[in-house]
Coordinates of C-alpha atoms in Angstrom, one line a residue:
X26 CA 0.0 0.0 0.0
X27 CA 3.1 2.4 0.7
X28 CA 4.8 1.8 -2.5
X29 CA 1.1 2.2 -4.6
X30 CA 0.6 5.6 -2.4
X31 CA 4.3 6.5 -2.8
X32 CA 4.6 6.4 -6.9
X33 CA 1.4 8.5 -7.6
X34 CA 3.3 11.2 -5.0
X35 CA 6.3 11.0 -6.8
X36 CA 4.8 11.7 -9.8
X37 CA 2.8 15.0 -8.6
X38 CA 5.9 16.2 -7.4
X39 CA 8.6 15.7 -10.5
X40 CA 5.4 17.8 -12.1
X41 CA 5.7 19.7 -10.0
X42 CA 9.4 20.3 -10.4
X43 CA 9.1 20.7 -13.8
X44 CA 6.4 23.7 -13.9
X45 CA 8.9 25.4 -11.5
X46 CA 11.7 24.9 -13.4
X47 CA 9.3 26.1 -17.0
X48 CA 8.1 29.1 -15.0
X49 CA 11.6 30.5 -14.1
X50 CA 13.3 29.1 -17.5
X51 CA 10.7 31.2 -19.3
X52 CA 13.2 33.1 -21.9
X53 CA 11.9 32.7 -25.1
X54 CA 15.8 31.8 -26.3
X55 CA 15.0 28.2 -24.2
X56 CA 17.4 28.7 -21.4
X57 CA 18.5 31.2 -18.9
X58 CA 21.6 33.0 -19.7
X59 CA 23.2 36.4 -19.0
X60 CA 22.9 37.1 -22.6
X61 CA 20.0 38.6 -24.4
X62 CA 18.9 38.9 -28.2
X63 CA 18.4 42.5 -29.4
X64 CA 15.1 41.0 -30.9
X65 CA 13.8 40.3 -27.0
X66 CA 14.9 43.9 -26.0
X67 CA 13.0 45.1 -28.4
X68 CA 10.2 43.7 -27.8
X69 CA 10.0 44.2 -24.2
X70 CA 9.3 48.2 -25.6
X71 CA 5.2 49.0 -24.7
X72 CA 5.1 52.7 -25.5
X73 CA 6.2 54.2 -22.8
X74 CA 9.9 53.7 -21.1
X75 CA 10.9 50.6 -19.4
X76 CA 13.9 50.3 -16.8
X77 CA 15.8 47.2 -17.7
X78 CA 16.5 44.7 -14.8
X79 CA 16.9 41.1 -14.9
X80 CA 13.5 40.6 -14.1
X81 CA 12.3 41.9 -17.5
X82 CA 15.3 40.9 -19.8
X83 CA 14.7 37.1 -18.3
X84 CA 17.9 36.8 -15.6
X85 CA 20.0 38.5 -19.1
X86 CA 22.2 41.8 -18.0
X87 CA 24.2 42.1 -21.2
X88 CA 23.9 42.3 -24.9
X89 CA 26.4 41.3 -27.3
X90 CA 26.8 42.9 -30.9
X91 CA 28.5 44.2 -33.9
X92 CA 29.0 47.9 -34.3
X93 CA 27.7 49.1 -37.5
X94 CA 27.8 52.8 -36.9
X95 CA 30.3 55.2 -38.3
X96 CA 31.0 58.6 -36.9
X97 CA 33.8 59.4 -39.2
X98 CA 31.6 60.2 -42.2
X99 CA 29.6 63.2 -40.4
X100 CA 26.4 61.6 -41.1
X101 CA 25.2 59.6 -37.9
X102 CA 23.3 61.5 -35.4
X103 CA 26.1 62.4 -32.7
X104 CA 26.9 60.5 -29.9
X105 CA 25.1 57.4 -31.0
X106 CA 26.6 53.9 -31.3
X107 CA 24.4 51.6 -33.3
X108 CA 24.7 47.7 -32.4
X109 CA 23.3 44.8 -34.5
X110 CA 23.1 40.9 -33.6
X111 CA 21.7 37.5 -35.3
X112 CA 20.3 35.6 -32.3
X113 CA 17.5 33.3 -32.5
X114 CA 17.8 33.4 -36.2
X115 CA 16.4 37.2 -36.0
X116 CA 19.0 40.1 -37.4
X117 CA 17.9 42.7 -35.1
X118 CA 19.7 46.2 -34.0
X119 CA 19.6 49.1 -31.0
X120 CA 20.7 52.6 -30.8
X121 CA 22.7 53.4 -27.3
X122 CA 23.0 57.3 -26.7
X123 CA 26.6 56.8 -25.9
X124 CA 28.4 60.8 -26.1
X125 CA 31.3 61.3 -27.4
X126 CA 32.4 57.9 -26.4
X127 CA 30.7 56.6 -29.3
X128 CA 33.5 58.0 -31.9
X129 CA 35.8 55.7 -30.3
X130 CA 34.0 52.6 -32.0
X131 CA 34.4 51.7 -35.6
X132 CA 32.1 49.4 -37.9
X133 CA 32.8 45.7 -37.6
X134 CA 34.0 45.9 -33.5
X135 CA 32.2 43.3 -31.7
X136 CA 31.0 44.3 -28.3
X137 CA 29.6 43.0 -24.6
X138 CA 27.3 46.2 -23.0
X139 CA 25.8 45.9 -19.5
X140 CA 22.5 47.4 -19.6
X141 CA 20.8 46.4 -16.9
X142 CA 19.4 49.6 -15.5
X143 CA 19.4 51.1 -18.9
X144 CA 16.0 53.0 -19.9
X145 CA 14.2 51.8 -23.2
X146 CA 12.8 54.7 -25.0
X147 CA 12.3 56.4 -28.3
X148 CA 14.1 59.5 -28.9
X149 CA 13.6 61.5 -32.0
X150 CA 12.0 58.4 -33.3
X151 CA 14.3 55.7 -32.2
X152 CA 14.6 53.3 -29.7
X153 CA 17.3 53.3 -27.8
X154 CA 18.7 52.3 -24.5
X155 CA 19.6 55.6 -22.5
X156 CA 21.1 55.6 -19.0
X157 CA 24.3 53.5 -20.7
X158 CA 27.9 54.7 -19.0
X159 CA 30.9 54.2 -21.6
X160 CA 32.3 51.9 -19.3
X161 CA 29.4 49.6 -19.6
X162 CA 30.7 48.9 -23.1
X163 CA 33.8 46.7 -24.0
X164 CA 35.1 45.7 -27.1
X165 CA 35.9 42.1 -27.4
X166 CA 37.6 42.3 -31.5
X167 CA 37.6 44.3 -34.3
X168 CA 36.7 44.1 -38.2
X169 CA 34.2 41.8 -38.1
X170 CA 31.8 40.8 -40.9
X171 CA 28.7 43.0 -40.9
X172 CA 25.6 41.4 -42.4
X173 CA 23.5 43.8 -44.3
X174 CA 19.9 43.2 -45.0
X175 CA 18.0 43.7 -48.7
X176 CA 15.3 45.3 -48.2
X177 CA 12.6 47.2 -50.2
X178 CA 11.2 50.4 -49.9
X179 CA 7.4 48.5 -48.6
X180 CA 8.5 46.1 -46.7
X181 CA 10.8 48.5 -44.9
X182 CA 7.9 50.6 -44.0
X183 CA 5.1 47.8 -43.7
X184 CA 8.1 46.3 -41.2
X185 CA 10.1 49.2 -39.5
X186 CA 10.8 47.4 -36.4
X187 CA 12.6 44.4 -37.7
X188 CA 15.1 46.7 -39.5
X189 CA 15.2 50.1 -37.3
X190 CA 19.0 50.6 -36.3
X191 CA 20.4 47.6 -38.6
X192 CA 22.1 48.2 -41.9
X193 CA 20.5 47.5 -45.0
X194 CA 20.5 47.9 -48.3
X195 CA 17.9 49.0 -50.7
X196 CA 18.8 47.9 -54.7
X197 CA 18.3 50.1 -58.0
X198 CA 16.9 53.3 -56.5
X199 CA 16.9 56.3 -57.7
X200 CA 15.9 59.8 -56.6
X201 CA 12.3 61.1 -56.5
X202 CA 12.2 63.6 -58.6
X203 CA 15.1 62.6 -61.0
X204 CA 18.1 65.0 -60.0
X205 CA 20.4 67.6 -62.3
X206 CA 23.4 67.6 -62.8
X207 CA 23.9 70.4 -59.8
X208 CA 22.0 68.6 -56.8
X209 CA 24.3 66.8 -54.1
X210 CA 23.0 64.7 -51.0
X211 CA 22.7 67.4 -48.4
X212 CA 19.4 67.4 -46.7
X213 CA 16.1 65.1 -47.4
X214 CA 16.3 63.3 -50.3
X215 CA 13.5 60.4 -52.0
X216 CA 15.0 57.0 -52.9
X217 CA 12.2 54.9 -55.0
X218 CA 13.4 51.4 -55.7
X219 CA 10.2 50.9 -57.8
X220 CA 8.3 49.4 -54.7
X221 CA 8.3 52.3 -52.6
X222 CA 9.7 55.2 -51.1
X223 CA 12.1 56.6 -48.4
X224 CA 13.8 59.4 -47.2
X225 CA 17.8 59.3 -47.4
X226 CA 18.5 62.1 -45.3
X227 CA 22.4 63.9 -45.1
X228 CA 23.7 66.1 -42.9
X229 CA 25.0 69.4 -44.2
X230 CA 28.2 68.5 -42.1
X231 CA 28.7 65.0 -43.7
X232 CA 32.3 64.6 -45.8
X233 CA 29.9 63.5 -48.9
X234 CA 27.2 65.9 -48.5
X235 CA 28.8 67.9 -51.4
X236 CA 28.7 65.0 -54.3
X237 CA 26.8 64.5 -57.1
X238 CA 23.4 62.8 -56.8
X239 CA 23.9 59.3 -59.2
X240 CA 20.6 58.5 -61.5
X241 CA 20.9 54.8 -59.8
X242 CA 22.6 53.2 -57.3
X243 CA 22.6 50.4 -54.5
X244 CA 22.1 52.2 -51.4
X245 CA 23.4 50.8 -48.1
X246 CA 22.2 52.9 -45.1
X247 CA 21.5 52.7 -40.9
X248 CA 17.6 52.6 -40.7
X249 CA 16.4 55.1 -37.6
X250 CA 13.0 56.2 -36.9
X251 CA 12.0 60.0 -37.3
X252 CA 9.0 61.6 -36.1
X253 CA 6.4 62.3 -38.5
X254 CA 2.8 63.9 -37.0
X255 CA 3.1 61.5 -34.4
X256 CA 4.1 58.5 -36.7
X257 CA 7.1 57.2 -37.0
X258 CA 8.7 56.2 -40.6
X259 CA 11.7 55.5 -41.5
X260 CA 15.3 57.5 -42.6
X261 CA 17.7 56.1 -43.7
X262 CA 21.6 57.6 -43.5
X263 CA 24.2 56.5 -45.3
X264 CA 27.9 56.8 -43.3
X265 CA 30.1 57.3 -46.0
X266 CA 30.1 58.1 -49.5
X267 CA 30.9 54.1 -50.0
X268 CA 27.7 52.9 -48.9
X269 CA 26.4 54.2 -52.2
X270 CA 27.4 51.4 -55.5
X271 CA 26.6 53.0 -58.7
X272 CA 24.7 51.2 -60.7
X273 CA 25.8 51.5 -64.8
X274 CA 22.9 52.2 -67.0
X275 CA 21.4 49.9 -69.7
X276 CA 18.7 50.9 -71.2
X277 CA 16.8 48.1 -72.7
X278 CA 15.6 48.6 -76.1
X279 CA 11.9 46.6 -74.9
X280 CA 10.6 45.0 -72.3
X281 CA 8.6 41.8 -71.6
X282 CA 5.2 43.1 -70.4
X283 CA 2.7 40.0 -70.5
X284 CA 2.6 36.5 -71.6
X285 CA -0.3 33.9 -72.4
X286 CA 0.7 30.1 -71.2
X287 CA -2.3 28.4 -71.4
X288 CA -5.0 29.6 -73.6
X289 CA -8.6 27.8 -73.9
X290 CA -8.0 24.5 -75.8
X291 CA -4.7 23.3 -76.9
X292 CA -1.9 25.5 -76.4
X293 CA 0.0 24.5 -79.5
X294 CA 0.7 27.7 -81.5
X295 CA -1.6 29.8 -79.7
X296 CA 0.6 30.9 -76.4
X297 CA 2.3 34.3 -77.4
X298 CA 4.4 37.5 -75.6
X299 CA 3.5 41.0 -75.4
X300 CA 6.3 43.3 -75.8
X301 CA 6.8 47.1 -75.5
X302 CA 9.3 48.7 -77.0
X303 CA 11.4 51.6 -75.7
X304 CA 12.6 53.1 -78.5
X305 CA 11.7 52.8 -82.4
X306 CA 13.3 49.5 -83.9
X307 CA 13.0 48.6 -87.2
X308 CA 13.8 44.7 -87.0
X309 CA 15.2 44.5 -90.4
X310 CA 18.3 46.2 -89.5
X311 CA 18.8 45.5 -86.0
X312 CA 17.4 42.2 -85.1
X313 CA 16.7 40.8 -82.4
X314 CA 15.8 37.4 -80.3
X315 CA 13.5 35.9 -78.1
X316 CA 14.3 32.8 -76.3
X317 CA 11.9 30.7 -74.0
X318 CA 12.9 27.9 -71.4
X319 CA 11.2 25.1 -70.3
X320 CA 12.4 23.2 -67.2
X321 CA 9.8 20.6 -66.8
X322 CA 11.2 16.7 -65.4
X323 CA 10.6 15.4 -69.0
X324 CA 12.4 18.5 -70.8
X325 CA 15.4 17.4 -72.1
X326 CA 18.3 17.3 -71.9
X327 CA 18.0 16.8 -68.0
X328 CA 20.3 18.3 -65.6
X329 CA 21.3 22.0 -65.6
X330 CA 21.6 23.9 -68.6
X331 CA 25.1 24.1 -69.1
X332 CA 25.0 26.3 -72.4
X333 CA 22.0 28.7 -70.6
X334 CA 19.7 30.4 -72.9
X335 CA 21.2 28.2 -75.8
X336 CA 20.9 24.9 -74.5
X337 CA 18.2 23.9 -77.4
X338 CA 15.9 20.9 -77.4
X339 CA 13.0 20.7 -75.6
X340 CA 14.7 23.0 -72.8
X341 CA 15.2 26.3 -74.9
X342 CA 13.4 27.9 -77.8
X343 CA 14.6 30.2 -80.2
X344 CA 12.6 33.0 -82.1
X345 CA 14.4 35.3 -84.5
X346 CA 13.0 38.7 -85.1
X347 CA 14.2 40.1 -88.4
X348 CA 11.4 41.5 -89.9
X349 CA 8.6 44.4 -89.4
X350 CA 8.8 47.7 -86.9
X351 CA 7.3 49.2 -83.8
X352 CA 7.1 52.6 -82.3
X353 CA 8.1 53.8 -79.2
X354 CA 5.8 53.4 -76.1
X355 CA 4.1 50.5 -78.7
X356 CA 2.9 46.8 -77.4
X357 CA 3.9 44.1 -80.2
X358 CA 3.6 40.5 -79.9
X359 CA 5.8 37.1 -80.5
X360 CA 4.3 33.5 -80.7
X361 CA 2.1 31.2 -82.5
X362 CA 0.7 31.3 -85.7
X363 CA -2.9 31.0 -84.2
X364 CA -2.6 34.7 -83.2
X365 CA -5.9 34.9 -81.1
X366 CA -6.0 36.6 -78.1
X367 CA -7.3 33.1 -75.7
X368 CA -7.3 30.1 -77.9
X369 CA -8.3 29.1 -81.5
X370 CA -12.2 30.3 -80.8
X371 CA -11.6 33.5 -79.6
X372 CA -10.9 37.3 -80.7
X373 CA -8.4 37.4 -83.8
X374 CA -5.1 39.5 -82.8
X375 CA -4.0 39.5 -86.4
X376 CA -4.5 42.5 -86.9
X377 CA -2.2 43.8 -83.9
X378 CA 1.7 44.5 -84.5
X379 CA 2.7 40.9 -84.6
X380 CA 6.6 41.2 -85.0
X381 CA 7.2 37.3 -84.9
X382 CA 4.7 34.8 -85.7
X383 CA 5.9 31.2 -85.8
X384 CA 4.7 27.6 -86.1
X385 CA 6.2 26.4 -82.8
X386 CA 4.4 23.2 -82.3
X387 CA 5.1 21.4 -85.9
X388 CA 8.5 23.1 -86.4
X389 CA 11.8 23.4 -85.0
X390 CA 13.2 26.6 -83.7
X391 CA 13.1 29.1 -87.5
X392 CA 16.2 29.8 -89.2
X393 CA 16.4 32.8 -90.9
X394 CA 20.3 32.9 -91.2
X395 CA 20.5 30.3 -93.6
X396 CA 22.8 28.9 -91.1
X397 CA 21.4 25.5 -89.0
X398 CA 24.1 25.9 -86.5
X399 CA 22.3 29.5 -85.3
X400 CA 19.2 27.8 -84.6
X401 CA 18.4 25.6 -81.6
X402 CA 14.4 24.4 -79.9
X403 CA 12.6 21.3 -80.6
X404 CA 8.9 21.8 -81.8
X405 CA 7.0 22.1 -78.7
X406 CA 3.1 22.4 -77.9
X407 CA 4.4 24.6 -75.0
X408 CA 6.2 27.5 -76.4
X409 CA 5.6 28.9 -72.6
X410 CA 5.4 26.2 -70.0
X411 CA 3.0 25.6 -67.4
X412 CA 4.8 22.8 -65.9
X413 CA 4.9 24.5 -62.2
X414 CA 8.7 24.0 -62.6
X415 CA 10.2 27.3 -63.5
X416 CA 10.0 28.7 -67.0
X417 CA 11.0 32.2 -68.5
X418 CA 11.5 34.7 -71.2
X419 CA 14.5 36.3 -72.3
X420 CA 15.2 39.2 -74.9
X421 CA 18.6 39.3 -76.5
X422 CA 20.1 41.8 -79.4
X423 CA 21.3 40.1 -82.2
X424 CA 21.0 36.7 -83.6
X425 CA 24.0 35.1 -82.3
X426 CA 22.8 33.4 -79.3
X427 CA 25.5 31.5 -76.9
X428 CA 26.1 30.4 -73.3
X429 CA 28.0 34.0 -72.9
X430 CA 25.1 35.9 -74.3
X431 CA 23.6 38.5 -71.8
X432 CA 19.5 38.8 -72.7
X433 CA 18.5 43.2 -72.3
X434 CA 15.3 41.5 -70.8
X435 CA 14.3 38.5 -68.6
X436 CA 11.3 37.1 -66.7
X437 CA 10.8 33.7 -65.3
X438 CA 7.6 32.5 -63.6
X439 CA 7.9 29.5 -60.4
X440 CA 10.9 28.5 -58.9
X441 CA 11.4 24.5 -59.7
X442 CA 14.3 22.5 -61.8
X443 CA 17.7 22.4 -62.5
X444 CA 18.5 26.2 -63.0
X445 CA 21.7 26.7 -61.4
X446 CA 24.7 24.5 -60.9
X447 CA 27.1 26.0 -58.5
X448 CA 29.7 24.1 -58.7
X449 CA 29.7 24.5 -62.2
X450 CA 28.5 28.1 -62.1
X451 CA 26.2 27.4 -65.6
X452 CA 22.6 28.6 -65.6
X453 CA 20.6 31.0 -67.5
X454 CA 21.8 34.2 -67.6
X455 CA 20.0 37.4 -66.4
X456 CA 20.4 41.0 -66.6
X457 CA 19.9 44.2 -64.2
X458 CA 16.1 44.6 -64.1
X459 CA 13.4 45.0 -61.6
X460 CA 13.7 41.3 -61.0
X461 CA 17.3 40.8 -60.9
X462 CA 21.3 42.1 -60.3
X463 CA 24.2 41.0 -61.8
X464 CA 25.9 42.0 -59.0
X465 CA 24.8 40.8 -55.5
X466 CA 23.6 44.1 -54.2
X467 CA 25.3 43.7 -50.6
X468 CA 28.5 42.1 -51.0
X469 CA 29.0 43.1 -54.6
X470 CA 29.9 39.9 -56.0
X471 CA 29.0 38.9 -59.5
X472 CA 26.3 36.4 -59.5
X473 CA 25.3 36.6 -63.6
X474 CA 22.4 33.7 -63.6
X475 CA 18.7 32.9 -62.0
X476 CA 19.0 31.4 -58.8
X477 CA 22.5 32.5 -58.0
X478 CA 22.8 34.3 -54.9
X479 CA 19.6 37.1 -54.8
X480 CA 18.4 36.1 -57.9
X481 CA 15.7 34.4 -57.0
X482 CA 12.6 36.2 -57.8
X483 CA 10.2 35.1 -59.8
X484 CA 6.7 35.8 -61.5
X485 CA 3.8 33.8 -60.0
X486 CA 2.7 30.7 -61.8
X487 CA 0.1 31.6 -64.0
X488 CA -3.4 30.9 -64.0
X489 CA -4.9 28.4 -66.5
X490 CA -7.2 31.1 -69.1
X491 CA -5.3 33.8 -67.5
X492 CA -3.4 37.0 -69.5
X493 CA -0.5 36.9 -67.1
X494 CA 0.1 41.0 -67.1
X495 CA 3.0 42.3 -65.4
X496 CA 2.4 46.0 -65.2
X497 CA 4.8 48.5 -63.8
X498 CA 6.4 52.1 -65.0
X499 CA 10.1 51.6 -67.3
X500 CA 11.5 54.7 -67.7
X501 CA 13.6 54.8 -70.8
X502 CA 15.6 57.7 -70.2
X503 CA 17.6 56.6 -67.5
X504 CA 17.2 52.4 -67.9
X505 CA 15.6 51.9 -64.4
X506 CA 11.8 50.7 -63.4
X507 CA 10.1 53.4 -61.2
X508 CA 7.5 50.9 -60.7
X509 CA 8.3 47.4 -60.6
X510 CA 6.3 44.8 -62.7
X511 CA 4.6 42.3 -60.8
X512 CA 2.0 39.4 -62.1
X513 CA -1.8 40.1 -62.5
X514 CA -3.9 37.0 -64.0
X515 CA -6.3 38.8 -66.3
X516 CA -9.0 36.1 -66.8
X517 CA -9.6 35.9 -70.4
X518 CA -12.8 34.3 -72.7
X519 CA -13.3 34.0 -76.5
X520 CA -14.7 37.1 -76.6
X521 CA -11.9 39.4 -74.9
X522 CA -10.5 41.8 -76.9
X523 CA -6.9 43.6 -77.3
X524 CA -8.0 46.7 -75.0
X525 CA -8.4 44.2 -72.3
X526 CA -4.7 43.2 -72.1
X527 CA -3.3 47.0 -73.8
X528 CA -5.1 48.6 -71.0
X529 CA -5.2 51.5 -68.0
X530 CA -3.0 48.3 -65.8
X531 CA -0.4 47.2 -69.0
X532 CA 3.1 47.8 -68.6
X533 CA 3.8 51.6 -69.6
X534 CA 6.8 53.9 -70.2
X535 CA 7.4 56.7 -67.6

């Protein structure tokens, strides 16, 4: 009878023992430790100002960090040390009110900080701990990596917190209005990336505040809060005339502004591209190509595509364009023979600009060059796949198509298949558009194909019956998208006609 009374006892108590030990081991890191993310410290942040104590930061007293901060430019707000960390899988940074002490740290120092007894507040829109004595901080090593953070201009606003006092970088921007050749950064200045816009604010007093606006450029800058009728938004400051990449500009000669993958009944020779071209072109003097890829499991060959756009057979598709002309600020149109606008019993197109109109599903990839060697794409009943594995669009001047060959214009829609070897470094090639970078916009490092470092955005997959239109605002004059494109399924029937995808929502030139 003891031991039967003694095991049910022993059981309420180890229950016991372990709710104790869950209530006081309640740190959302999993473990008590003197150590505390700067995602939890933010969070602890109401509204009003907070004391930190061990109570509140979880039995934590210190936080651990990388400087990213720079007082040597002239362009942080003076005595502030900024400090950025990756705990918990969360990239997260604070602003300490430090005084002049703060000039003594450089970007890349790693640092412990006591802040137990430190106030939580925002000041001039940022939070910051306050109440932190210089000797609180000590620097454990120096020239450490700093992690930056892409970001656009929405999601930095729609998502201040996560990135307020962290560096990041915001890709192909451009200033809002378009500057002269006489404007410099000093004062308030819109970035748009196309998404969005933000103020890049510099000091009068700041070593760069003098140069040269650029037309585009990858901006990497310190997010801070600033007050705004009681709101706060963000500002970003750059801290030295290096945090601003240049970006060359290419102006592309068209644009790939909508695409039909699976209209109403078969799709052989009916799927086509809308196009809008930049500039006049007369095709018969300066030709151009289109070349579509299909990455489906049964494609072939298999495995990734180590000539790119040129790879040929069923995985690539190449369309000539040699012939006819189109005006500036002009929609024209490459694909099947069918040329109706959703399938062979619906609204004729023929009568729109059709620059290339081929027979895709009986015949291999046209030759117009006289030369079989130049041509390369297996007749296909899907000129534009709708596999779910990825598939895209590229434009490319000239005829001579190769693994080398840099396309003025690319899309892809999904994600899926073998796109990008690493090892190998073969893929499809891609160019600087709303979409993609040749160079990674952080670190700077080439990265020329889909799927290679940020390159991996993509168009949604599109919607069987569906106009896939991508929209957006291409300014010609200085090669950069003020709006980026992003996919609308415009449902289509046999009676839709070419307004429907030409219209208010269609891809148009700034």
């Amino acid at each position: 009878m003891k031991k039967i009374l003694f095991y049910p006892l022993l059981l309420l108590y180890s229950a016991a023992m372990m709710q104790s030990c869950t209530k006081a081991n309640n740190y959302p890191g999993g473990e008590l430790a003197s150590v505390i993310a700067v995602a939890d410290i933010r969070t602890i942040y109401k509204g009003t100002d907070i004391t930190l104590d061990t109570k509140n930061m979880f039995g934590a007293h210190q936080m651990t960090g990388i400087v990213i901060s720079d007082q040597s430019g002239g362009n942080m707000p003076a005595g502030l040390l900024v400090v950025q960390n990756n705990r918990r899988a969360k990239l997260r940074g604070i602003t300490i009110p430090l005084g002049a002490a703060a000039a003594g740290y450089s970007p890349g120092d790693s640092v412990v900080i006591d802040i137990a007894g430190g106030v939580l507040k925002r000041l001039n829109g940022t939070l910051q701990i306050a109440g932190i004595q210089a000797n609180a901080v000590t620097k454990i090593s120096s020239n450490n990596a700093i992690a930056s953070q892409k970001v656009t201009t929405n999601i930095l606003r729609a998502n201040q917190d996560n990135y307020e006092s962290t560096l990041v970088t915001v890709s192909k921007a451009g200033f809002d209005p378009l500057p002269t050749s006489t404007d410099t950064y000093a004062g308030d200045k819109i970035i748009s990336d196309g998404n969005g816009k933000v103020t890049l604010h510099t000091e009068a007093a700041a070593s760069f505040a003098d140069k040269n606006l650029p037309l585009s450029a990858n901006f990497s800058a310190i997010a801070f809060g600033a007050d705004s009728s009681n709101t706060v938004i963000p500002q970003l400051r750059m801290r030295t005339i290096d945090d601003a990449f240049v970006i060359a500009t290419d102006i592309a000669p068209m644009v790939i502004s909508g695409f039909l993958t699976d209209p109403a009944g078969t799709d052989a020779n009916y799927e086509y591209i809308q196009l809008l071209a930049t500039r006049d072109i007369d095709f018969s003097t300066e030709n151009f190509t289109i070349v579509t890829t299909n990455n489906a499991g049964a494609s072939t060959p298999s495995g990734y595509p180590v000539n790119g756009w040129a790879t040929g057979d069923l995985r690539t598709y190449k369309l000539e364009l040699k012939s006819g002309t189109v005006k500036k600020g002009s929609y024209f149109y490459v694909g099947g023979t069918g040329q109706k606008i959703d399938g062979s019993a619906s609204t004729s197109m023929s009568s729109s600009n059709w620059i290339g109109a081929f027979n895709y599903s009986t015949a291999n990839s046209p030759n117009f060059n006289s030369d079989p060697s130049s041509a390369f794409g297996t007749k296909t009943s899907n000129l534009l796949a709708n596999s779910g594995n990825a598939a895209g669009i590229a434009v490319f001047a000239g005829t001579n198509i190769t693994a080398a060959s840099k396309p003025v214009d690319v899309i892809f829609y999904g994600t899926g298949g073998s796109l990008y070897d690493a090892n190998a470094n073969v893929g499809y090639r891609i160019t600087n558009n709303d979409f993609y970078d040749v160079k990674n916009p952080v670190t700077q490092a080439d990265q020329p194909f889909n799927r290679q470092g940020t390159n991996t955005a993509a168009c949604t997959l599109p919607v069987s019956g569906s106009f896939d239109q991508l929209g957006g605002e291409y300014n010609p004059v200085i090669g950069r998208w003020t709006v980026s494109r992003s996919t609308t399924s415009l449902p289509l029937s046999n009676s839709s006609v070419i307004t429907d995808i030409e219209g208010d929502k269609a891809t148009k030139l700034k």
